[in-house]
PDB file of C-alpha atoms in Angstrom:
ATOM      1  CA  MET A 750     116.820  87.402  69.323  1.00  0.00           C
ATOM      2  CA  GLY A 751     119.796  86.346  67.235  1.00  0.00           C
ATOM      3  CA  PHE A 752     121.238  87.797  64.050  1.00  0.00           C
ATOM      4  CA  PHE A 753     119.476  85.245  61.813  1.00  0.00           C
ATOM      5  CA  ASP A 754     116.153  85.841  63.561  1.00  0.00           C
ATOM      6  CA  ASN A 755     116.393  89.532  62.634  1.00  0.00           C
ATOM      7  CA  LEU A 756     117.119  88.684  59.010  1.00  0.00           C
ATOM      8  CA  PHE A 757     114.137  86.344  58.868  1.00  0.00           C
ATOM      9  CA  LYS A 758     111.812  88.878  60.471  1.00  0.00           C
ATOM     10  CA  LYS A 759     112.810  91.664  58.075  1.00  0.00           C
ATOM     11  CA  LYS A 760     112.392  89.436  55.042  1.00  0.00           C
ATOM     12  CA  ASN A 761     108.817  88.584  55.997  1.00  0.00           C
ATOM     13  CA  ASP A 762     107.855  92.045  57.238  1.00  0.00           C
ATOM     14  CA  SER A 763     105.099  93.309  54.920  1.00  0.00           C
ATOM     15  CA  SER A 764     106.011  96.919  55.705  1.00  0.00           C
ATOM     16  CA  SER A 765     109.410  96.506  54.087  1.00  0.00           C
ATOM     17  CA  SER A 766     110.692  98.598  51.238  1.00  0.00           C
ATOM     18  CA  GLU A 767     111.653  95.492  49.269  1.00  0.00           C
ATOM     19  CA  LEU A 768     111.550  96.078  45.528  1.00  0.00           C
ATOM     20  CA  ILE A 769     108.406  94.694  43.917  1.00  0.00           C
ATOM     21  CA  THR A 770     109.151  93.084  40.566  1.00  0.00           C
ATOM     22  CA  GLU A 771     105.662  91.792  39.847  1.00  0.00           C
ATOM     23  CA  ILE A 772     102.179  92.196  41.226  1.00  0.00           C
ATOM     24  CA  PRO A 773     100.897  88.958  42.708  1.00  0.00           C
ATOM     25  CA  GLN A 774      97.440  87.959  41.442  1.00  0.00           C
ATOM     26  CA  SER A 775      94.607  86.146  43.201  1.00  0.00           C
ATOM     27  CA  TRP A 776      91.259  87.906  43.082  1.00  0.00           C
ATOM     28  CA  SER A 777      88.327  87.358  45.437  1.00  0.00           C
ATOM     29  CA  ILE A 778      84.840  88.849  45.328  1.00  0.00           C
ATOM     30  CA  LEU A 779      83.326  90.284  48.477  1.00  0.00           C
ATOM     31  CA  SER A 780      79.717  91.389  48.604  1.00  0.00           C
ATOM     32  CA  GLY A 781      77.627  93.538  50.860  1.00  0.00           C
ATOM     33  CA  LYS A 782      75.244  96.480  50.880  1.00  0.00           C
ATOM     34  CA  ASN A 783      75.784 100.207  50.496  1.00  0.00           C
ATOM     35  CA  ASN A 784      72.799 102.441  51.277  1.00  0.00           C
ATOM     36  CA  GLY A 785      70.515  99.476  50.578  1.00  0.00           C
ATOM     37  CA  ASN A 786      72.137  98.752  47.203  1.00  0.00           C
ATOM     38  CA  PRO A 787      74.267  95.720  46.382  1.00  0.00           C
ATOM     39  CA  MET A 788      78.010  96.294  46.634  1.00  0.00           C
ATOM     40  CA  PHE A 789      80.687  94.128  45.062  1.00  0.00           C
ATOM     41  CA  VAL A 790      84.352  94.435  45.947  1.00  0.00           C
ATOM     42  CA  ARG A 791      87.017  92.717  43.902  1.00  0.00           C
ATOM     43  CA  LYS A 792      90.129  92.339  46.049  1.00  0.00           C
ATOM     44  CA  ASN A 793      93.482  91.054  44.900  1.00  0.00           C
ATOM     45  CA  VAL A 794      94.099  89.027  48.076  1.00  0.00           C
ATOM     46  CA  ALA A 795      97.562  88.077  46.823  1.00  0.00           C
ATOM     47  CA  CYS A 796      98.532  91.669  47.655  1.00  0.00           C
ATOM     48  CA  ASP A 797      98.494  90.572  51.312  1.00  0.00           C
ATOM     49  CA  LYS A 798     102.099  89.554  50.559  1.00  0.00           C
ATOM     50  CA  ILE A 799     103.101  93.130  49.679  1.00  0.00           C
ATOM     51  CA  ALA A 800     100.615  95.206  51.711  1.00  0.00           C
ATOM     52  CA  GLY A 801     102.479  97.908  53.595  1.00  0.00           C
ATOM     53  CA  ASN A 802     105.422  98.057  51.211  1.00  0.00           C
ATOM     54  CA  LYS A 803     106.985 101.459  51.915  1.00  0.00           C
ATOM     55  CA  ASN A 804     107.584 102.120  48.202  1.00  0.00           C
ATOM     56  CA  TYR A 805     103.806 102.256  47.713  1.00  0.00           C
ATOM     57  CA  SER A 806     102.813 104.411  50.669  1.00  0.00           C
ATOM     58  CA  THR A 807     100.395 106.755  48.866  1.00  0.00           C
ATOM     59  CA  ASN A 808      96.830 105.524  48.605  1.00  0.00           C
ATOM     60  CA  CYS A 809      94.942 106.994  45.648  1.00  0.00           C
ATOM     61  CA  GLY A 810      91.551 106.383  44.226  1.00  0.00           C
ATOM     62  CA  ILE A 811      89.837 106.823  40.917  1.00  0.00           C
ATOM     63  CA  ALA A 812      86.051 106.971  41.107  1.00  0.00           C
ATOM     64  CA  PHE A 813      83.371 107.670  38.550  1.00  0.00           C
ATOM     65  CA  LYS A 814      79.655 107.400  37.986  1.00  0.00           C
ATOM     66  CA  MET A 815      78.629 104.738  35.489  1.00  0.00           C
ATOM     67  CA  LEU A 816      76.739 106.077  32.483  1.00  0.00           C
ATOM     68  CA  SER A 817      74.077 103.337  32.281  1.00  0.00           C
ATOM     69  CA  PRO A 818      73.849 101.303  35.488  1.00  0.00           C
ATOM     70  CA  ASN A 819      71.011  98.828  35.879  1.00  0.00           C
ATOM     71  CA  SER A 820      68.212  99.339  38.417  1.00  0.00           C
ATOM     72  CA  ASN A 821      70.407  97.864  41.175  1.00  0.00           C
ATOM     73  CA  GLY A 822      73.188 100.357  40.434  1.00  0.00           C
ATOM     74  CA  LEU A 823      75.405  97.698  38.864  1.00  0.00           C
ATOM     75  CA  PRO A 824      77.049  97.825  35.421  1.00  0.00           C
ATOM     76  CA  ASP A 825      74.995  97.147  32.313  1.00  0.00           C
ATOM     77  CA  ILE A 826      77.729  96.263  29.827  1.00  0.00           C
ATOM     78  CA  GLU A 827      75.306  96.015  26.894  1.00  0.00           C
ATOM     79  CA  ASN A 828      74.411  99.679  27.336  1.00  0.00           C
ATOM     80  CA  GLU A 829      77.887 100.749  28.420  1.00  0.00           C
ATOM     81  CA  PRO A 830      80.478  98.692  26.518  1.00  0.00           C
ATOM     82  CA  GLU A 831      83.205 101.316  27.022  1.00  0.00           C
ATOM     83  CA  LEU A 832      83.237 100.512  30.753  1.00  0.00           C
ATOM     84  CA  ASP A 833      85.324  97.355  30.224  1.00  0.00           C
ATOM     85  CA  ASN A 834      87.827  99.285  28.093  1.00  0.00           C
ATOM     86  CA  LEU A 835      88.133 101.987  30.751  1.00  0.00           C
ATOM     87  CA  GLU A 836      88.810  99.402  33.432  1.00  0.00           C
ATOM     88  CA  ASP A 837      91.399  97.617  31.301  1.00  0.00           C
ATOM     89  CA  ASP A 838      93.138 100.937  30.623  1.00  0.00           C
ATOM     90  CA  ILE A 839      93.195 101.870  34.309  1.00  0.00           C
ATOM     91  CA  PHE A 840      95.140  98.688  35.000  1.00  0.00           C
ATOM     92  CA  ASP A 841      97.316  99.040  31.877  1.00  0.00           C
ATOM     93  CA  PHE A 842      98.135 102.732  32.370  1.00  0.00           C
ATOM     94  CA  LEU A 843      98.907 102.423  36.082  1.00  0.00           C
ATOM     95  CA  GLU A 844     100.375  98.963  36.621  1.00  0.00           C
ATOM     96  CA  SER A 845     102.295  98.339  33.394  1.00  0.00           C
ATOM     97  CA  ASP A 846     105.665  99.451  34.818  1.00  0.00           C
ATOM     98  CA  LEU A 847     104.755  98.952  38.491  1.00  0.00           C
ATOM     99  CA  ASN A 848     104.328 102.675  39.177  1.00  0.00           C
ATOM    100  CA  SER A 849     101.053 101.789  40.883  1.00  0.00           C
ATOM    101  CA  ILE A 850      99.166  98.765  42.169  1.00  0.00           C
ATOM    102  CA  VAL A 851      95.378  98.427  41.901  1.00  0.00           C
ATOM    103  CA  PRO A 852      94.383  95.900  44.601  1.00  0.00           C
ATOM    104  CA  ILE A 853      90.671  96.768  45.018  1.00  0.00           C
ATOM    105  CA  THR A 854      87.720  97.656  42.788  1.00  0.00           C
ATOM    106  CA  ILE A 855      84.400  98.649  44.357  1.00  0.00           C
ATOM    107  CA  THR A 856      81.110  98.699  42.452  1.00  0.00           C
ATOM    108  CA  THR A 857      77.914 100.002  44.047  1.00  0.00           C
ATOM    109  CA  SER A 858      75.084 102.500  43.687  1.00  0.00           C
ATOM    110  CA  GLY A 859      75.943 103.379  40.076  1.00  0.00           C
ATOM    111  CA  PHE A 860      79.600 104.096  40.883  1.00  0.00           C
ATOM    112  CA  ARG A 861      82.907 102.317  40.489  1.00  0.00           C
ATOM    113  CA  GLU A 862      86.028 103.078  42.481  1.00  0.00           C
ATOM    114  CA  PHE A 863      89.562 101.775  42.112  1.00  0.00           C
ATOM    115  CA  VAL A 864      91.723 101.724  45.248  1.00  0.00           C
ATOM    116  CA  ILE A 865      95.331 102.250  44.210  1.00  0.00           C
ATOM    117  CA  TYR A 866      98.746 102.435  45.862  1.00  0.00           C
ATOM    118  CA  THR A 867     101.442 104.380  44.050  1.00  0.00           C
ATOM    119  CA  LYS A 868     105.114 105.095  44.470  1.00  0.00           C
ATOM    120  CA  ASP A 869     105.050 108.294  42.394  1.00  0.00           C
ATOM    121  CA  LEU A 870     102.021 110.556  42.807  1.00  0.00           C
ATOM    122  CA  VAL A 871     103.159 112.975  40.095  1.00  0.00           C
ATOM    123  CA  GLU A 872     103.357 110.131  37.573  1.00  0.00           C
ATOM    124  CA  PHE A 873     100.003 108.762  38.780  1.00  0.00           C
ATOM    125  CA  ASN A 874      98.386 112.158  38.109  1.00  0.00           C
ATOM    126  CA  LEU A 875      99.936 112.380  34.630  1.00  0.00           C
ATOM    127  CA  ARG A 876      98.499 108.981  33.755  1.00  0.00           C
ATOM    128  CA  LEU A 877      95.135 109.938  35.219  1.00  0.00           C
ATOM    129  CA  GLU A 878      95.045 112.959  32.892  1.00  0.00           C
ATOM    130  CA  LYS A 879      95.643 110.658  29.914  1.00  0.00           C
ATOM    131  CA  LEU A 880      92.735 108.487  31.054  1.00  0.00           C
ATOM    132  CA  LYS A 881      90.516 111.556  31.374  1.00  0.00           C
ATOM    133  CA  MET A 882      91.383 112.618  27.826  1.00  0.00           C
ATOM    134  CA  LYS A 883      90.722 109.136  26.440  1.00  0.00           C
ATOM    135  CA  TYR A 884      87.379 108.774  28.279  1.00  0.00           C
ATOM    136  CA  PRO A 885      85.792 112.237  28.305  1.00  0.00           C
ATOM    137  CA  LYS A 886      82.284 110.814  28.912  1.00  0.00           C
ATOM    138  CA  TYR A 887      83.332 109.738  32.397  1.00  0.00           C
ATOM    139  CA  GLU A 888      84.001 112.229  35.151  1.00  0.00           C
ATOM    140  CA  LEU A 889      87.030 110.591  36.750  1.00  0.00           C
ATOM    141  CA  THR A 890      87.618 111.956  40.240  1.00  0.00           C
ATOM    142  CA  THR A 891      90.543 111.182  42.486  1.00  0.00           C
ATOM    143  CA  TYR A 892      91.925 111.491  45.981  1.00  0.00           C
ATOM    144  CA  SER A 893      95.262 110.705  47.558  1.00  0.00           C
ATOM    145  CA  LYS A 894      96.506 110.225  51.102  1.00  0.00           C
ATOM    146  CA  ILE A 895      99.461 108.664  52.850  1.00  0.00           C
ATOM    147  CA  ASP A 896      98.649 105.092  53.935  1.00  0.00           C
ATOM    148  CA  LEU A 897     101.943 103.540  55.038  1.00  0.00           C
ATOM    149  CA  ASN A 898     100.360 100.327  56.316  1.00  0.00           C
ATOM    150  CA  TRP A 899      97.782  99.923  53.535  1.00  0.00           C
ATOM    151  CA  ASN A 900      94.959 100.315  56.054  1.00  0.00           C
ATOM    152  CA  THR A 901      92.413 101.000  53.306  1.00  0.00           C
ATOM    153  CA  TYR A 902      93.313  97.737  51.578  1.00  0.00           C
ATOM    154  CA  LYS A 903      93.327  95.811  54.848  1.00  0.00           C
ATOM    155  CA  SER A 904      89.899  97.172  55.836  1.00  0.00           C
ATOM    156  CA  PHE A 905      88.212  95.023  53.165  1.00  0.00           C
ATOM    157  CA  LYS A 906      87.925  91.548  54.664  1.00  0.00           C
TER     158      LYS A 906
END
């Protein structure tokens, strides 16, 4: 393999540590079942271009129980209008300066979970605390783990 081949390979290697200056956007909806209940997954498939970026190697999640899901365990916005505001703020608080990327949202069985990749876990946790203070009705829970290759993201096909 020649010098230029190596340059080309590195440029297109999704596991690079190339600086991300914007989050690509192209959302798809996947559906399935979870414990007999409908499950909807919104996946930003444009993140295929950046999946595995070494700067975002920590996979985090924010999950919570919806306050008024319908009988299928899906959101009932008429009875829970604050849900849309919470979701908007999750994206705004976390992605505004590219500290984190939210490529997947899962809704099922009366719960919603946001799959997130962050470059600064301390900053992620500070922002999560602000969300918790702004939305005290919701019990926002979280997890974090190293996921260098974005395996969680890639598992949703």
